[in-house]
């Protein structure tokens, strides 16, 4: 633990920038630019290499109609830049571009921007970039990924348990191993079929389109899933030979070890490790992390099965205890490296979804280690009992001479530890391990903190501003100080939506008799303009509120805290054009 802490301090202290999901670095024409004439091509440059879909780039003209474009392709010699040809003639006004690509770590990303020809339109066409994923497809995809992780861990871990820990009756693990094999096969086939709708953000019904499936097979994620199916075929041959026939010689373990490494690489080469900085090191670290996880957690499940069926011994448990300790050591080292690579800074622990999910995983792993500590203490006690029993059985009876002296009171044979306590401890470990794998599944699908930071830093100039959020504290009298959080979306001239949430001194939602919000632009003597917010049940809002010009506006918030008392606060708000 001390070593891990030192490594975190050293590595996080020198963190640089990197990405794991692709972020849009630049566009040509630039976002928000106004051109004298229509460009011949449109180019999008990303922070890493990206894969293209059939509908990767869409453009709407000023009237909201879709333009007929050439096929999107990579710029020659660059896998991180995409180019599409535009029509020779184009109308005057603002064009809206929607894009969707697949990042190097196999996750789809999308977005939109605008540019104008001649002069900007009064209003730009709105375009739906589409969800990153269809809810049903996303749920099925996540379920298949979780089952694949679970089955892979049991398959690799149980096989290593049989070879390394040598349980008295290894055939008892025959059915669990086959169950893991079939589950991993089904999950891999599901991922292969769902890959196309996952990339395009469509429903599961599109999974059976032959053209979509052929596109999946030609891409790197599809190729890795096919490789996993091939490795499973080899694993089936080994399982058919039976567990009792597994070779005991070390040299004969090489094919099985190569098979386990190959399976781990089908995950490592398809996820976060495959993009960003230090890709070869990251893939190696990720594969070792997955193997150590499988050996520990899959071995735990195998140990639990043998304990429940009474086919395990103290020696078997002791061998697994040593194996688990080595696995945890590998997990600690690779986990620190992957955390540094995914986060990049201490603040990312609390400021990003990836960091917060990682904290939850660390808590779950700590609980897992606590249960493992009890199992290790049980193992140590069991080995001591076995050793003392062996010594007593080997002490020879005295031949001739005086009779033996009575044994002292403290020489009573030690009581063997209760196997039920070990079973309960291992069962708790297996339960927490399943939760850890679930959190890992969520973590591998979450945008890393590094990528989130780079996406913010490399956003194209002139990008549409995010919604304006202002927090206004106010004095609620005897109830203490409250706050009003006001969201103005999009915070630009023209039509906006206004939402206001009132919080009490305890941080919970507060109910007030009345809330008024008005805007004034002193530089041009405009206002006050009443936002006309109404109580929506839990918040105050107005779905259509117009601000005519850009500038530094003053927002006045008046909160009625009782039937006779009210308080007003003024805050500046920047409105963009």
Coordinates of C-alpha atoms in Angstrom, one line a residue:
X1 CA 0.0 0.0 0.0
X2 CA 2.9 2.4 0.8
X3 CA 4.5 1.5 -2.6
X4 CA 1.3 2.3 -4.4
X5 CA 0.9 5.6 -2.6
X6 CA 4.5 6.6 -3.6
X7 CA 3.9 5.6 -7.2
X8 CA 0.7 7.7 -7.3
X9 CA 2.5 10.8 -6.0
X10 CA 5.4 10.4 -8.4
X11 CA 3.3 9.6 -11.5
X12 CA 0.4 11.9 -11.0
X13 CA 2.7 14.8 -10.1
X14 CA 4.2 14.8 -13.6
X15 CA 1.0 14.1 -15.6
X16 CA 0.6 15.5 -19.0
X17 CA -2.2 15.6 -21.5
X18 CA -3.5 12.7 -23.5
X19 CA -6.8 11.3 -24.7
X20 CA -8.7 8.0 -24.8
X21 CA -11.9 9.0 -26.6
X22 CA -11.5 11.1 -29.7
X23 CA -12.1 14.8 -29.4
X24 CA -12.6 17.2 -32.3
X25 CA -9.4 19.3 -32.4
X26 CA -10.1 21.6 -35.4
X27 CA -12.4 22.1 -38.4
X28 CA -11.8 23.7 -41.8
X29 CA -13.9 25.8 -42.3
X30 CA -13.6 26.8 -38.6
X31 CA -16.6 26.6 -36.4
X32 CA -18.5 29.9 -36.5
X33 CA -16.5 31.3 -39.4
X34 CA -18.0 33.4 -42.3
X35 CA -16.6 32.7 -45.8
X36 CA -16.8 34.8 -48.9
X37 CA -17.4 31.7 -51.1
X38 CA -18.4 28.1 -50.5
X39 CA -15.4 25.7 -49.8
X40 CA -14.7 22.7 -52.0
X41 CA -14.0 20.4 -49.0
X42 CA -14.8 20.1 -45.4
X43 CA -12.1 18.7 -43.1
X44 CA -12.4 17.6 -39.4
X45 CA -9.3 16.9 -37.4
X46 CA -9.4 14.8 -34.2
X47 CA -7.1 14.2 -31.3
X48 CA -6.6 10.6 -32.3
X49 CA -7.3 8.2 -35.2
X50 CA -11.0 7.6 -35.9
X51 CA -13.0 5.1 -37.8
X52 CA -15.7 6.2 -40.3
X53 CA -19.3 5.2 -40.6
X54 CA -21.6 5.2 -43.7
X55 CA -23.2 8.4 -42.4
X56 CA -20.2 10.0 -40.6
X57 CA -20.8 13.6 -41.9
X58 CA -24.1 15.3 -42.5
X59 CA -24.6 19.0 -43.6
X60 CA -27.8 21.0 -43.6
X61 CA -28.1 24.1 -45.8
X62 CA -29.5 27.4 -44.5
X63 CA -33.1 26.3 -45.3
X64 CA -32.6 23.1 -43.2
X65 CA -32.3 20.7 -46.2
X66 CA -29.6 18.0 -46.3
X67 CA -26.9 18.5 -48.8
X68 CA -25.7 15.7 -51.1
X69 CA -22.1 15.0 -50.2
X70 CA -19.3 12.9 -51.5
X71 CA -18.2 9.9 -49.4
X72 CA -16.4 10.8 -46.2
X73 CA -12.8 9.6 -46.2
X74 CA -9.5 10.0 -44.3
X75 CA -7.1 12.6 -45.5
X76 CA -4.3 10.7 -47.3
X77 CA -1.6 9.7 -44.8
X78 CA -3.7 10.8 -41.7
X79 CA -6.0 8.6 -39.8
X80 CA -7.0 11.4 -37.4
X81 CA -8.4 13.7 -40.2
X82 CA -11.6 13.3 -42.1
X83 CA -12.5 15.0 -45.4
X84 CA -15.7 15.3 -47.4
X85 CA -16.4 17.1 -50.7
X86 CA -19.1 19.8 -50.9
X87 CA -21.4 20.7 -53.8
X88 CA -20.0 23.2 -56.3
X89 CA -22.8 25.6 -55.7
X90 CA -24.1 26.6 -52.3
X91 CA -26.6 29.0 -51.0
X92 CA -25.8 32.1 -48.9
X93 CA -26.3 31.6 -45.1
X94 CA -25.3 29.4 -42.2
X95 CA -24.6 25.7 -42.7
X96 CA -24.9 23.1 -39.9
X97 CA -22.5 20.2 -39.8
X98 CA -23.2 17.0 -37.8
X99 CA -20.6 14.3 -37.4
X100 CA -20.2 10.9 -35.9
X101 CA -17.1 8.7 -35.8
X102 CA -15.7 5.8 -33.8
X103 CA -12.6 6.6 -31.7
X104 CA -9.6 4.4 -31.6
X105 CA -10.8 2.8 -28.3
X106 CA -14.0 1.6 -30.1
X107 CA -16.4 4.1 -28.5
X108 CA -18.6 6.2 -30.8
X109 CA -18.5 10.0 -30.5
X110 CA -20.5 12.8 -32.2
X111 CA -21.1 16.5 -32.3
X112 CA -22.0 19.5 -34.5
X113 CA -20.8 22.9 -35.5
X114 CA -21.7 25.7 -38.0
X115 CA -20.1 27.9 -40.7
X116 CA -21.5 30.6 -43.0
X117 CA -21.1 31.6 -46.6
X118 CA -21.6 35.2 -47.5
X119 CA -23.3 36.2 -44.3
X120 CA -24.8 34.3 -41.3
X121 CA -28.5 33.4 -41.4
X122 CA -30.9 35.0 -39.0
X123 CA -31.4 31.5 -37.5
X124 CA -29.3 28.4 -38.1
X125 CA -30.9 25.1 -38.9
X126 CA -31.1 22.8 -36.0
X127 CA -29.7 19.3 -36.4
X128 CA -30.0 16.3 -34.2
X129 CA -26.6 14.7 -33.9
X130 CA -28.3 11.7 -32.5
X131 CA -27.7 10.0 -29.2
X132 CA -24.3 8.5 -28.6
X133 CA -26.2 5.2 -28.3
X134 CA -29.7 3.8 -28.5
X135 CA -31.0 3.1 -25.0
X136 CA -32.0 -0.5 -25.7
X137 CA -28.8 -1.2 -27.8
X138 CA -26.7 0.4 -25.0
X139 CA -28.3 -1.7 -22.3
X140 CA -27.9 -4.9 -24.3
X141 CA -24.3 -3.9 -25.1
X142 CA -23.4 -3.3 -21.5
X143 CA -25.0 -6.5 -20.4
X144 CA -23.1 -8.5 -23.0
X145 CA -19.8 -6.8 -21.9
X146 CA -20.4 -7.6 -18.3
X147 CA -21.2 -11.2 -19.0
X148 CA -18.1 -11.4 -21.1
X149 CA -15.9 -10.0 -18.3
X150 CA -17.6 -12.4 -15.7
X151 CA -17.3 -15.5 -17.9
X152 CA -13.7 -14.7 -19.0
X153 CA -12.6 -14.3 -15.4
X154 CA -14.2 -17.6 -14.4
X155 CA -12.8 -19.4 -17.4
X156 CA -9.2 -18.2 -17.0
X157 CA -9.2 -18.2 -13.2
X158 CA -10.7 -21.7 -12.7
X159 CA -8.3 -23.2 -15.3
X160 CA -5.3 -21.6 -13.5
X161 CA -6.8 -22.8 -10.1
X162 CA -6.8 -26.4 -11.4
X163 CA -3.2 -26.3 -12.7
X164 CA -1.6 -24.2 -10.0
X165 CA -3.5 -25.1 -6.8
X166 CA -4.1 -28.8 -7.6
X167 CA -7.4 -29.5 -5.9
X168 CA -8.0 -33.2 -4.9
X169 CA -10.9 -33.5 -7.3
X170 CA -10.5 -31.1 -10.2
X171 CA -13.4 -32.7 -12.2
X172 CA -15.8 -30.9 -9.9
X173 CA -14.9 -27.8 -11.8
X174 CA -15.8 -29.3 -15.2
X175 CA -19.4 -28.0 -15.4
X176 CA -18.5 -24.4 -14.1
X177 CA -15.7 -24.2 -16.7
X178 CA -18.0 -25.2 -19.5
X179 CA -20.7 -22.8 -18.3
X180 CA -18.2 -20.0 -18.4
X181 CA -17.1 -21.1 -21.9
X182 CA -20.7 -21.1 -23.2
X183 CA -21.4 -17.7 -21.5
X184 CA -18.3 -16.1 -23.0
X185 CA -19.2 -17.5 -26.4
X186 CA -22.8 -16.2 -26.3
X187 CA -21.7 -12.8 -25.0
X188 CA -19.0 -12.5 -27.7
X189 CA -21.5 -13.3 -30.4
X190 CA -23.9 -10.8 -29.0
X191 CA -21.2 -8.1 -29.0
X192 CA -20.3 -9.0 -32.6
X193 CA -23.9 -8.6 -33.7
X194 CA -24.6 -5.5 -31.7
X195 CA -21.4 -3.7 -32.7
X196 CA -22.9 -2.0 -35.8
X197 CA -26.0 -0.6 -34.0
X198 CA -23.8 0.5 -31.1
X199 CA -21.6 2.5 -33.4
X200 CA -24.4 4.1 -35.4
X201 CA -26.6 4.7 -32.3
X202 CA -29.6 2.8 -33.8
X203 CA -31.9 0.2 -32.4
X204 CA -31.1 -3.6 -32.1
X205 CA -33.2 -4.4 -35.2
X206 CA -30.5 -3.0 -37.4
X207 CA -28.0 -5.6 -36.1
X208 CA -29.2 -8.1 -38.7
X209 CA -28.3 -5.9 -41.7
X210 CA -25.8 -7.9 -43.7
X211 CA -23.9 -4.8 -44.9
X212 CA -23.6 -3.6 -41.3
X213 CA -22.3 -6.9 -40.1
X214 CA -19.7 -7.0 -42.9
X215 CA -18.6 -3.5 -41.9
X216 CA -18.2 -4.7 -38.3
X217 CA -16.0 -7.7 -39.4
X218 CA -13.7 -5.4 -41.4
X219 CA -13.0 -3.1 -38.4
X220 CA -10.5 -3.6 -35.6
X221 CA -13.2 -4.2 -32.8
X222 CA -14.9 -6.8 -35.0
X223 CA -11.6 -8.5 -35.8
X224 CA -10.7 -8.8 -32.1
X225 CA -14.1 -10.3 -31.4
X226 CA -13.5 -12.8 -34.2
X227 CA -10.1 -13.6 -32.7
X228 CA -11.7 -14.2 -29.3
X229 CA -14.1 -16.7 -31.0
X230 CA -11.1 -18.5 -32.5
X231 CA -9.4 -18.7 -29.1
X232 CA -12.5 -20.1 -27.5
X233 CA -12.5 -22.8 -30.1
X234 CA -9.0 -23.8 -29.0
X235 CA -10.1 -23.6 -25.3
X236 CA -13.0 -26.0 -26.1
X237 CA -10.5 -28.6 -27.4
X238 CA -8.5 -28.3 -24.1
X239 CA -11.7 -28.6 -22.0
X240 CA -12.8 -31.7 -23.9
X241 CA -9.7 -33.5 -22.8
X242 CA -10.9 -33.3 -19.2
X243 CA -9.4 -31.5 -16.2
X244 CA -7.8 -34.6 -14.8
X245 CA -5.7 -34.9 -17.9
X246 CA -4.3 -31.4 -17.7
X247 CA -0.5 -31.6 -17.8
X248 CA 1.5 -31.0 -14.6
X249 CA 4.8 -30.2 -16.3
X250 CA 5.6 -26.5 -16.5
X251 CA 6.6 -26.6 -20.2
X252 CA 3.2 -28.1 -21.0
X253 CA 1.5 -25.0 -19.5
X254 CA 2.8 -22.8 -22.3
X255 CA -0.1 -23.3 -24.7
X256 CA -2.7 -22.6 -21.9
X257 CA -0.8 -19.5 -20.8
X258 CA -0.6 -18.2 -24.4
X259 CA -4.4 -18.9 -24.7
X260 CA -5.1 -16.9 -21.6
X261 CA -2.9 -14.0 -22.7
X262 CA -4.6 -14.0 -26.1
X263 CA -8.0 -13.8 -24.6
X264 CA -6.9 -10.9 -22.4
X265 CA -5.5 -9.0 -25.4
X266 CA -8.9 -9.2 -27.1
X267 CA -10.1 -6.8 -24.4
X268 CA -7.0 -4.7 -23.9
X269 CA -6.5 -3.9 -27.6
X270 CA -10.1 -2.8 -28.0
X271 CA -10.6 -0.4 -25.1
X272 CA -9.0 2.6 -23.4
X273 CA -5.5 1.2 -23.6
X274 CA -5.6 1.2 -27.4
X275 CA -5.6 5.0 -27.6
X276 CA -3.8 7.9 -26.1
X277 CA -0.2 7.9 -24.7
X278 CA 2.1 4.9 -24.4
X279 CA -0.2 2.5 -26.2
X280 CA 2.2 -0.5 -26.2
X281 CA 2.8 -0.1 -22.5
X282 CA -0.9 0.5 -21.8
X283 CA -2.0 -2.6 -23.7
X284 CA 0.5 -4.7 -21.8
X285 CA -0.5 -3.2 -18.5
X286 CA -4.2 -3.7 -19.3
X287 CA -3.7 -7.3 -20.3
X288 CA -1.8 -8.1 -17.1
X289 CA -4.5 -6.3 -15.1
X290 CA -7.2 -8.4 -16.7
X291 CA -5.2 -11.7 -16.2
X292 CA -4.5 -10.9 -12.5
X293 CA -8.2 -10.1 -12.1
X294 CA -9.2 -13.3 -13.7
X295 CA -6.7 -15.4 -11.7
X296 CA -7.8 -13.8 -8.4
X297 CA -11.6 -13.5 -8.9
X298 CA -12.1 -16.5 -11.1
X299 CA -9.9 -18.6 -8.7
X300 CA -12.1 -17.4 -5.8
X301 CA -15.2 -18.8 -7.5
X302 CA -13.4 -22.1 -8.2
X303 CA -12.2 -22.2 -4.5
X304 CA -15.8 -21.6 -3.3
X305 CA -17.1 -24.4 -5.5
X306 CA -14.5 -26.9 -4.1
X307 CA -15.1 -25.8 -0.5
X308 CA -18.9 -26.2 -0.8
X309 CA -18.5 -29.7 -2.2
X310 CA -15.8 -30.7 0.4
X311 CA -13.2 -31.4 -2.3
X312 CA -10.6 -28.9 -1.1
X313 CA -7.7 -29.2 1.4
X314 CA -5.7 -26.8 3.4
X315 CA -2.8 -27.2 1.0
X316 CA -5.0 -26.2 -1.9
X317 CA -6.2 -23.2 -0.1
X318 CA -2.6 -22.3 0.8
X319 CA -1.5 -22.5 -2.8
X320 CA -4.4 -20.3 -3.9
X321 CA -3.6 -17.8 -1.1
X322 CA -0.1 -17.4 -2.5
X323 CA -1.4 -17.1 -6.0
X324 CA -4.0 -14.5 -4.9
X325 CA -1.3 -12.4 -3.2
X326 CA 0.8 -12.3 -6.4
X327 CA -2.3 -11.3 -8.3
X328 CA -3.1 -8.5 -6.0
X329 CA 0.4 -7.2 -6.3
X330 CA 0.1 -7.2 -10.1
X331 CA -3.3 -5.5 -9.8
X332 CA -1.8 -2.8 -7.6
X333 CA 1.0 -1.9 -9.9
X334 CA -1.0 -2.0 -13.1
X335 CA -3.9 -0.2 -11.4
X336 CA -1.8 2.7 -10.4
X337 CA -0.5 3.1 -13.9
X338 CA -3.9 2.9 -15.5
X339 CA -5.3 5.4 -13.0
X340 CA -2.6 7.9 -13.8
X341 CA -3.1 7.3 -17.5
X342 CA -6.9 7.7 -17.3
X343 CA -7.0 10.6 -14.8
X344 CA -3.9 12.7 -15.3
X345 CA -4.6 14.9 -12.2
X346 CA -5.8 14.7 -8.6
X347 CA -8.8 17.0 -9.4
X348 CA -10.1 14.5 -12.0
X349 CA -10.9 12.1 -9.1
X350 CA -13.8 14.3 -8.1
X351 CA -14.5 16.5 -11.1
X352 CA -15.0 13.7 -13.7
X353 CA -17.4 10.8 -14.0
X354 CA -14.4 8.5 -14.6
X355 CA -12.7 9.6 -11.4
X356 CA -15.9 9.2 -9.3
X357 CA -16.5 5.8 -10.7
X358 CA -12.9 4.8 -10.0
X359 CA -13.3 5.9 -6.4
X360 CA -16.3 3.6 -6.1
X361 CA -14.3 0.7 -7.5
X362 CA -11.4 1.4 -5.1
X363 CA -13.9 1.2 -2.2
X364 CA -15.2 -2.1 -3.5
X365 CA -11.7 -3.5 -3.9
X366 CA -10.9 -2.4 -0.3
X367 CA -13.9 -4.4 0.9
X368 CA -12.7 -7.3 -1.2
X369 CA -9.2 -7.2 0.3
X370 CA -10.7 -7.1 3.8
X371 CA -12.5 -10.4 3.1
X372 CA -9.4 -11.8 1.5
X373 CA -7.4 -10.9 4.6
X374 CA -9.7 -13.0 6.8
X375 CA -9.3 -16.0 4.4
X376 CA -5.5 -15.6 4.5
X377 CA -5.5 -15.7 8.3
X378 CA -7.7 -18.8 8.2
X379 CA -5.2 -20.4 5.7
X380 CA -2.3 -19.6 8.0
X381 CA -4.0 -21.2 11.0
X382 CA -4.9 -24.3 9.0
X383 CA -1.3 -24.8 7.8
X384 CA 0.0 -24.4 11.4
X385 CA -2.5 -27.1 12.6
X386 CA -1.6 -29.4 9.7
X387 CA 2.1 -29.0 10.4
X388 CA 1.8 -29.6 14.2
X389 CA -0.3 -32.7 13.5
X390 CA 2.3 -34.1 11.1
X391 CA 5.0 -33.5 13.7
X392 CA 3.1 -35.3 16.4
X393 CA 2.4 -38.2 14.2
X394 CA 6.1 -38.6 13.4
X395 CA 7.4 -38.5 17.0
X396 CA 8.7 -42.1 17.8
X397 CA 7.5 -43.9 20.9
X398 CA 10.4 -44.3 23.4
X399 CA 11.9 -47.8 23.4
X400 CA 12.8 -49.0 27.0
X401 CA 13.8 -46.5 29.7
X402 CA 11.4 -44.7 31.9
X403 CA 7.9 -44.2 30.9
X404 CA 7.1 -41.0 29.1
X405 CA 6.2 -38.0 31.2
X406 CA 2.6 -36.7 30.8
X407 CA 2.3 -34.0 28.2
X408 CA 2.1 -30.5 29.6
X409 CA -1.3 -28.8 29.6
X410 CA -0.4 -26.5 26.6
X411 CA 0.5 -29.5 24.4
X412 CA -3.1 -30.3 23.6
X413 CA -3.5 -30.7 19.8
X414 CA -4.7 -27.4 18.3
X415 CA -8.2 -27.3 17.1
X416 CA -8.7 -27.2 13.4
X417 CA -10.2 -24.0 12.0
X418 CA -13.9 -24.1 11.0
X419 CA -14.2 -24.6 7.3
X420 CA -17.6 -22.9 7.4
X421 CA -15.9 -19.6 8.3
X422 CA -13.7 -19.9 5.2
X423 CA -16.7 -20.7 3.0
X424 CA -18.5 -17.6 4.2
X425 CA -15.5 -15.4 3.7
X426 CA -14.9 -16.7 0.2
X427 CA -18.6 -16.3 -0.6
X428 CA -18.4 -12.7 0.5
X429 CA -15.3 -12.2 -1.7
X430 CA -17.1 -13.7 -4.7
X431 CA -20.1 -11.4 -4.1
X432 CA -18.0 -8.3 -3.9
X433 CA -15.9 -9.5 -6.9
X434 CA -19.0 -9.6 -9.0
X435 CA -19.7 -6.0 -8.0
X436 CA -16.1 -5.0 -8.9
X437 CA -16.5 -6.5 -12.3
X438 CA -19.8 -4.6 -12.8
X439 CA -18.0 -1.3 -11.9
X440 CA -15.2 -2.2 -14.2
X441 CA -17.6 -2.6 -17.0
X442 CA -19.0 0.8 -16.4
X443 CA -15.5 2.3 -16.0
X444 CA -14.3 1.0 -19.4
X445 CA -17.3 2.7 -21.1
X446 CA -16.7 6.0 -19.3
X447 CA -14.8 8.9 -20.9
X448 CA -11.4 9.1 -19.0
X449 CA -10.5 12.3 -17.2
X450 CA -7.6 13.0 -19.5
X451 CA -9.8 12.8 -22.6
X452 CA -12.5 15.0 -21.0
X453 CA -9.9 17.7 -20.1
X454 CA -8.4 17.6 -23.6
X455 CA -11.8 17.8 -25.2
X456 CA -12.4 21.0 -23.3
X457 CA -9.0 22.4 -24.2
X458 CA -9.1 21.6 -27.9
X459 CA -12.7 22.6 -28.6
X460 CA -12.8 24.5 -31.9
X461 CA -12.7 28.2 -31.7
X462 CA -16.1 29.7 -32.1
X463 CA -17.9 26.7 -30.7
X464 CA -21.4 27.3 -29.5
X465 CA -21.3 28.3 -25.8
X466 CA -22.5 26.0 -23.2
X467 CA -25.6 26.9 -21.2
X468 CA -25.0 29.8 -18.8
X469 CA -25.3 28.6 -15.1
X470 CA -25.3 31.2 -12.3
X471 CA -25.5 30.5 -8.6
X472 CA -27.0 33.4 -6.6
X473 CA -26.9 33.2 -2.7
X474 CA -29.5 35.0 -0.7
X475 CA -30.4 35.6 2.9
X476 CA -33.4 33.6 4.0
X477 CA -33.7 35.2 7.4
X478 CA -34.0 32.8 10.3
X479 CA -33.8 29.9 8.0
X480 CA -30.1 30.8 7.1
X481 CA -28.7 31.4 3.7
X482 CA -30.1 29.8 0.6
X483 CA -29.0 29.7 -3.1
X484 CA -30.7 30.0 -6.4
X485 CA -29.1 28.1 -9.4
X486 CA -30.2 29.7 -12.6
X487 CA -29.6 28.0 -16.0
X488 CA -29.9 30.1 -19.2
X489 CA -29.8 27.9 -22.3
X490 CA -28.1 28.6 -24.7
X491 CA -27.1 31.9 -23.2
X492 CA -27.2 33.6 -26.6
X493 CA -29.3 36.3 -28.3
X494 CA -32.7 35.1 -29.4
X495 CA -34.8 32.5 -27.8
X496 CA -33.6 31.0 -24.5
X497 CA -35.0 28.7 -21.8
X498 CA -34.7 29.7 -18.1
X499 CA -34.7 27.3 -15.2
X500 CA -34.2 28.2 -11.6
X501 CA -33.8 25.8 -8.7
X502 CA -33.9 27.1 -5.1
X503 CA -31.9 25.4 -2.4
X504 CA -32.1 25.9 1.4
X505 CA -29.4 26.3 4.0
X506 CA -29.1 22.5 4.3
X507 CA -28.5 22.0 0.6
X508 CA -31.9 20.5 -0.1
X509 CA -34.6 21.8 -2.4
X510 CA -36.5 24.7 -0.9
X511 CA -40.1 25.9 -1.6
X512 CA -40.6 29.7 -1.9
X513 CA -43.9 31.5 -2.4
X514 CA -42.6 33.5 -5.4
X515 CA -39.5 33.9 -7.6
X516 CA -38.9 36.7 -10.1
X517 CA -36.0 37.1 -12.6
X518 CA -35.4 40.1 -14.8
X519 CA -32.6 41.2 -17.1
X520 CA -31.2 44.7 -17.8
X521 CA -28.6 45.9 -20.2
X522 CA -27.4 49.3 -18.8
X523 CA -25.0 50.0 -21.7
X524 CA -27.9 50.3 -24.1
X525 CA -30.6 51.3 -21.6
X526 CA -32.6 48.1 -22.3
X527 CA -34.8 46.6 -19.7
X528 CA -35.7 45.4 -17.2
X529 CA -37.1 42.4 -19.2
X530 CA -39.1 40.0 -17.0
X531 CA -38.2 36.4 -17.6
X532 CA -41.7 35.4 -16.4
X533 CA -40.7 32.2 -14.7
X534 CA -43.5 30.1 -13.2
X535 CA -43.5 27.3 -10.6
X536 CA -43.0 24.0 -12.5
X537 CA -43.1 21.8 -9.4
X538 CA -39.6 21.6 -7.9
X539 CA -38.1 24.4 -10.1
X540 CA -39.1 27.7 -11.7
X541 CA -38.9 28.1 -15.4
X542 CA -39.9 29.6 -18.7
X543 CA -39.3 27.6 -22.0
X544 CA -39.3 30.7 -24.3
X545 CA -37.6 33.9 -23.2
X546 CA -35.9 36.3 -25.7
X547 CA -32.8 38.5 -25.2
X548 CA -32.5 40.8 -28.1
X549 CA -28.8 41.8 -28.2
X550 CA -25.4 40.6 -26.9
X551 CA -23.6 42.2 -24.0
X552 CA -23.0 42.3 -20.3
X553 CA -26.5 42.0 -18.8
X554 CA -27.5 42.4 -15.2
X555 CA -29.7 39.6 -13.8
X556 CA -31.9 40.6 -10.9
X557 CA -33.2 37.7 -8.8
X558 CA -36.0 38.4 -6.3
X559 CA -36.9 35.6 -3.8
X560 CA -40.0 35.9 -1.6
X561 CA -39.0 34.0 1.5
X562 CA -42.4 34.6 3.4
X563 CA -45.7 36.3 2.8
X564 CA -44.2 39.7 3.8
X565 CA -40.4 39.3 3.3
X566 CA -38.4 39.2 0.1
X567 CA -34.8 39.6 -0.9
X568 CA -33.2 40.7 -4.2
X569 CA -29.7 40.0 -5.6
X570 CA -28.0 41.2 -8.8
X571 CA -25.4 39.2 -10.8
X572 CA -23.7 39.9 -14.2
X573 CA -24.5 37.6 -17.0
X574 CA -22.7 37.5 -20.4
X575 CA -24.9 37.0 -23.4
X576 CA -23.2 36.0 -26.6
X577 CA -24.4 36.8 -30.1

